[in-house]
Structure formats: structure tokens, C-alpha cells
Amino acid sequence: MAEVGLSPQRSSIAHTATGIGIVVLAAGKGRRFLAAGGCGNKLLAPYPDGAGQLQPLLALTLTQAAASGLPLHLVTRPGSSGIIALAQQFSASVTLLSSGGSGDSIAAGVRDCAHWRGWLVVPGDMAWVTAGDYRQVAAALQDDWAQARPVWQGQPGHPVGFGRDYFASLSALRGDLGARRLLSAAHLHLLPGHAGVIRDADLPRPE
């Protein structure tokens, strides 16, 4: 949960779009990454882009998200200057939150983007989700009650999309309980994916 006396804040960069947007979760502590020998903030660790040039992991995620043409919103911790600078570079609005888990982060991001009619949720370390993946999931949210996510070889991937009717439920998430429990077989569209929709960077990149 947020620290006592600390309210989520928004940056001065804000989108006025009323369509579907992307909420990027970047407020985690990267415990598995650090326990495996990683150094510093996982989302700032260098990873190769398509041309083999090393970039911060989060920059790769935001590059693809921005290329989708959908508005971006990022949730991170107060004082995460490197993360905030990347968000500004990609014209993403920002929520600052001392998050207690993905549930807290999703709730705060969705509340700060209440003007959208749907939300695509993606962890900041999933740099191999493509612009096309975001567009495909957004296109599947044809109704306010729709849900959508890509699947690869039977494994559910990201981003996970929710229509407008899930605003209250998403806003009420807390702690480490993410949005998975809100998914319903009756409303969930499973879309064709690829290996990148299930790949994250919980462990340090091999040298």
C-alpha cells in the first residue's frame, strides 16, 4: 500500500485521449532480478534493441508501446528519476506511488486514466511485446465488458485488456493481487500471440 501521507501524484504530462490506452507497471522492486545478481533498477538495465544497440529495458518496452499509437501512462515510485525521465521522453503521463504490489499499481494507473474507455495493462519489463500486440488487444475491446489477451503455446501473455465496465474492479485492486482474478471465460478474448508476449526480464541478461 502507499505510504501514509503520500498520495499518488500525476506528472504535468497528461493525455486527453478518450479511447483505449496502455498502463505500464514500473513500480516493482525487482526482487528476483536482484536476488539473481542483478544490479540497480531492473528497468534501467541495458538490453539490445533490434539493431543490437544497448538500451534501458524500459525504453524497449515504451518504444513498442508508443509505436502502437495508443496513449501511454506509467506507474512508478517517487524518486525514480531515471524511470520518470524515460516516461517523459515517450510522452507518457505518470503516477508516482509507493506501490505495495501490482494490484496497487494497476488501481492507481487506471484511476488516473479514468477518461479512457479501456485499459491495456503490461509490466514494464516485457520489452518483447510488439506494437501490433497492443493494437490487436485494443481492437478486441469492442464492448465495455470485453477482456482480451494474447496466448502463446497455451500460456497467457500480455498486454491484458479490459473494457470500461471493469473500472471499479480495477480501481479496487490492492497489494500483489493483480487483475488475473477479474478475468472471465465468458468475456475473455484469447488472441494469437508469439514468444514475446510471455517473455519478461525477471533475471539478469546473460553476458
Coordinates of C-alpha atoms in Angstrom, one line a residue:
M1 CA 0.0 0.0 0.0
A2 CA 1.1 3.6 -0.4
E3 CA 3.0 5.2 2.5
V4 CA 0.9 7.1 5.0
G5 CA 0.6 10.7 3.9
L6 CA 1.8 10.0 0.4
S7 CA -0.9 10.4 -2.3
P8 CA -0.4 9.2 -5.9
Q9 CA 0.7 12.2 -8.0
R10 CA 0.5 12.8 -11.7
S11 CA 3.1 14.4 -13.9
S12 CA 2.3 17.6 -15.8
I13 CA 2.3 15.5 -19.0
A14 CA -1.3 14.2 -19.4
H15 CA -3.2 12.8 -22.3
T16 CA -6.7 13.9 -23.3
A17 CA -7.5 10.9 -25.4
T18 CA -10.8 9.2 -24.6
G19 CA -10.1 5.9 -26.2
I20 CA -8.1 2.8 -25.1
G21 CA -4.7 3.3 -23.6
I22 CA -1.7 1.4 -22.1
V23 CA -0.9 1.3 -18.4
V24 CA 2.8 0.4 -17.9
L25 CA 3.7 -1.0 -14.5
A26 CA 7.1 0.2 -13.4
A27 CA 6.8 0.5 -9.6
G28 CA 8.1 -3.0 -8.7
K29 CA 11.2 -3.6 -6.7
G30 CA 12.7 -6.3 -8.9
R31 CA 13.4 -8.7 -6.1
R32 CA 14.0 -11.8 -8.3
F33 CA 16.3 -9.7 -10.5
L34 CA 18.4 -8.5 -7.5
A35 CA 18.4 -11.9 -5.9
A36 CA 19.9 -13.4 -9.1
G37 CA 22.8 -11.0 -9.1
G38 CA 21.3 -8.1 -11.0
C39 CA 22.4 -4.6 -10.1
G40 CA 20.4 -1.4 -9.8
N41 CA 16.9 -0.9 -11.2
K42 CA 15.9 -3.8 -13.5
L43 CA 14.1 -1.5 -15.8
L44 CA 17.2 0.6 -16.4
A45 CA 19.4 -2.5 -17.2
P46 CA 20.8 -2.4 -20.7
Y47 CA 19.3 -4.8 -23.3
P48 CA 19.9 -4.9 -27.1
D49 CA 17.3 -3.4 -29.4
G50 CA 16.6 -4.7 -32.9
A51 CA 19.8 -3.2 -34.2
G52 CA 21.9 -4.6 -31.4
Q53 CA 22.3 -1.3 -29.6
L54 CA 22.0 -1.4 -25.8
Q55 CA 19.1 0.5 -24.4
P56 CA 17.4 0.6 -21.0
L57 CA 14.9 -2.3 -20.8
L58 CA 12.0 0.1 -20.1
A59 CA 12.9 2.1 -23.2
L60 CA 12.4 -1.0 -25.3
T61 CA 9.0 -1.6 -23.8
L62 CA 8.0 2.1 -24.3
T63 CA 9.3 2.1 -27.8
Q64 CA 6.9 -0.6 -28.8
A65 CA 4.0 0.7 -26.7
A66 CA 4.4 4.2 -28.3
A67 CA 4.6 2.8 -31.8
S68 CA 1.1 1.3 -31.3
G69 CA -0.3 4.9 -31.4
L70 CA -2.2 4.4 -28.2
P71 CA -1.8 6.8 -25.3
L72 CA 0.6 5.8 -22.5
H73 CA 0.5 6.0 -18.8
L74 CA 3.3 4.8 -16.5
V75 CA 3.1 4.0 -12.7
T76 CA 6.4 4.2 -10.8
R77 CA 7.8 5.1 -7.4
P78 CA 8.6 8.6 -6.2
G79 CA 12.3 9.3 -6.7
S80 CA 12.7 7.0 -9.7
S81 CA 14.2 9.8 -11.7
G82 CA 15.6 7.5 -14.5
I83 CA 12.2 5.9 -15.0
I84 CA 10.4 9.2 -14.9
A85 CA 12.8 10.7 -17.5
L86 CA 12.1 7.8 -19.9
A87 CA 8.3 8.2 -19.4
Q88 CA 8.7 11.9 -20.3
Q89 CA 10.8 11.0 -23.3
F90 CA 7.9 8.9 -24.6
S91 CA 5.3 11.4 -23.7
A92 CA 3.7 9.1 -21.1
S93 CA 1.7 10.5 -18.2
V94 CA 3.0 9.3 -14.8
T95 CA 1.6 8.2 -11.5
L96 CA 4.0 8.3 -8.6
L97 CA 3.1 5.7 -6.0
S98 CA 4.9 3.8 -3.2
S99 CA 3.3 0.6 -4.5
G100 CA 2.8 -2.5 -2.4
G101 CA 2.4 -4.7 -5.5
S102 CA 0.9 -4.9 -8.9
G103 CA -2.6 -4.6 -7.6
D104 CA -1.8 -1.2 -6.1
S105 CA -0.1 -0.1 -9.3
I106 CA -2.9 -1.1 -11.6
A107 CA -5.5 0.5 -9.4
A108 CA -3.7 3.8 -9.3
G109 CA -2.9 3.9 -13.0
V110 CA -6.5 3.1 -14.0
R111 CA -7.9 5.7 -11.6
D112 CA -5.6 8.3 -13.1
C113 CA -6.8 7.3 -16.6
A114 CA -10.5 7.2 -15.8
H115 CA -11.2 9.1 -19.0
W116 CA -10.2 6.1 -21.1
R117 CA -12.8 3.6 -22.3
G118 CA -10.4 0.7 -21.9
W119 CA -7.0 -0.2 -20.4
L120 CA -4.2 -2.4 -21.6
V121 CA -2.0 -3.5 -18.7
V122 CA 1.6 -4.5 -19.2
P123 CA 4.6 -4.9 -16.9
G124 CA 7.5 -2.6 -17.7
D125 CA 9.9 -5.5 -18.2
M126 CA 8.0 -7.1 -21.1
A127 CA 10.1 -5.4 -23.8
W128 CA 9.3 -8.1 -26.4
V129 CA 5.6 -7.2 -26.7
T130 CA 5.2 -5.5 -30.1
A131 CA 3.2 -2.5 -31.3
G132 CA 1.0 -5.0 -33.2
D133 CA 0.2 -6.9 -30.0
Y134 CA -1.1 -3.7 -28.3
R135 CA -3.2 -2.8 -31.3
Q136 CA -4.6 -6.4 -31.6
V137 CA -5.7 -6.4 -27.9
A138 CA -7.1 -2.9 -28.1
A139 CA -9.1 -3.9 -31.3
A140 CA -10.7 -6.8 -29.4
L141 CA -12.2 -4.5 -26.8
Q142 CA -15.3 -3.9 -28.8
D143 CA -17.6 -3.7 -25.9
D144 CA -17.4 -2.2 -22.4
W145 CA -17.5 -5.7 -20.8
A146 CA -14.8 -7.2 -23.1
Q147 CA -11.5 -8.6 -22.0
A148 CA -8.6 -9.7 -24.2
R149 CA -5.1 -11.0 -24.0
P150 CA -2.6 -12.9 -26.3
V151 CA -1.7 -16.5 -25.8
W152 CA 1.4 -18.4 -26.9
Q153 CA 1.6 -22.2 -26.8
G154 CA -1.1 -22.3 -24.2
Q155 CA 0.5 -19.7 -21.9
P156 CA -1.4 -16.5 -21.3
G157 CA 0.6 -13.3 -22.2
H158 CA 0.5 -9.5 -22.1
P159 CA -0.9 -7.0 -22.5
V160 CA -4.2 -7.8 -20.8
G161 CA -7.0 -5.6 -21.9
F162 CA -10.2 -4.5 -20.0
G163 CA -13.2 -2.6 -21.2
R164 CA -14.9 0.3 -19.4
D165 CA -17.1 -1.8 -17.2
Y166 CA -14.1 -3.0 -15.2
F167 CA -13.1 0.4 -14.0
A168 CA -14.5 -0.1 -10.5
S169 CA -13.0 -3.6 -10.1
L170 CA -9.6 -2.5 -11.5
S171 CA -9.5 0.6 -9.2
A172 CA -10.2 -1.6 -6.2
L173 CA -7.2 -3.9 -6.7
R174 CA -4.7 -4.0 -3.8
G175 CA -1.3 -5.5 -2.9
D176 CA 0.2 -8.3 -5.0
L177 CA -3.2 -9.4 -6.3
G178 CA -3.2 -8.3 -9.9
A179 CA -6.0 -8.3 -12.4
R180 CA -5.9 -12.0 -13.1
R181 CA -8.8 -12.7 -10.8
L182 CA -11.0 -10.4 -12.8
L183 CA -10.7 -12.4 -15.9
S184 CA -13.9 -14.3 -17.0
A185 CA -14.1 -17.1 -19.6
A186 CA -17.4 -15.6 -20.7
H187 CA -15.9 -12.3 -21.7
L188 CA -12.2 -13.0 -22.4
H189 CA -11.0 -13.0 -26.0
L190 CA -7.8 -15.1 -26.4
L191 CA -5.8 -13.9 -29.3
P192 CA -2.9 -15.5 -31.2
G193 CA 0.5 -14.4 -29.8
H194 CA 4.2 -15.2 -30.1
A195 CA 7.0 -15.9 -27.7
G196 CA 7.5 -12.2 -26.9
V197 CA 4.1 -11.9 -25.2
I198 CA 5.2 -14.2 -22.4
R199 CA 8.8 -13.2 -22.1
D200 CA 9.9 -10.9 -19.2
A201 CA 13.2 -10.0 -17.6
D202 CA 12.9 -11.2 -14.0
L203 CA 16.5 -12.5 -14.3
P204 CA 19.6 -10.5 -15.3
R205 CA 20.6 -10.6 -19.0
P206 CA 23.3 -13.2 -19.7
E207 CA 26.6 -11.6 -20.6

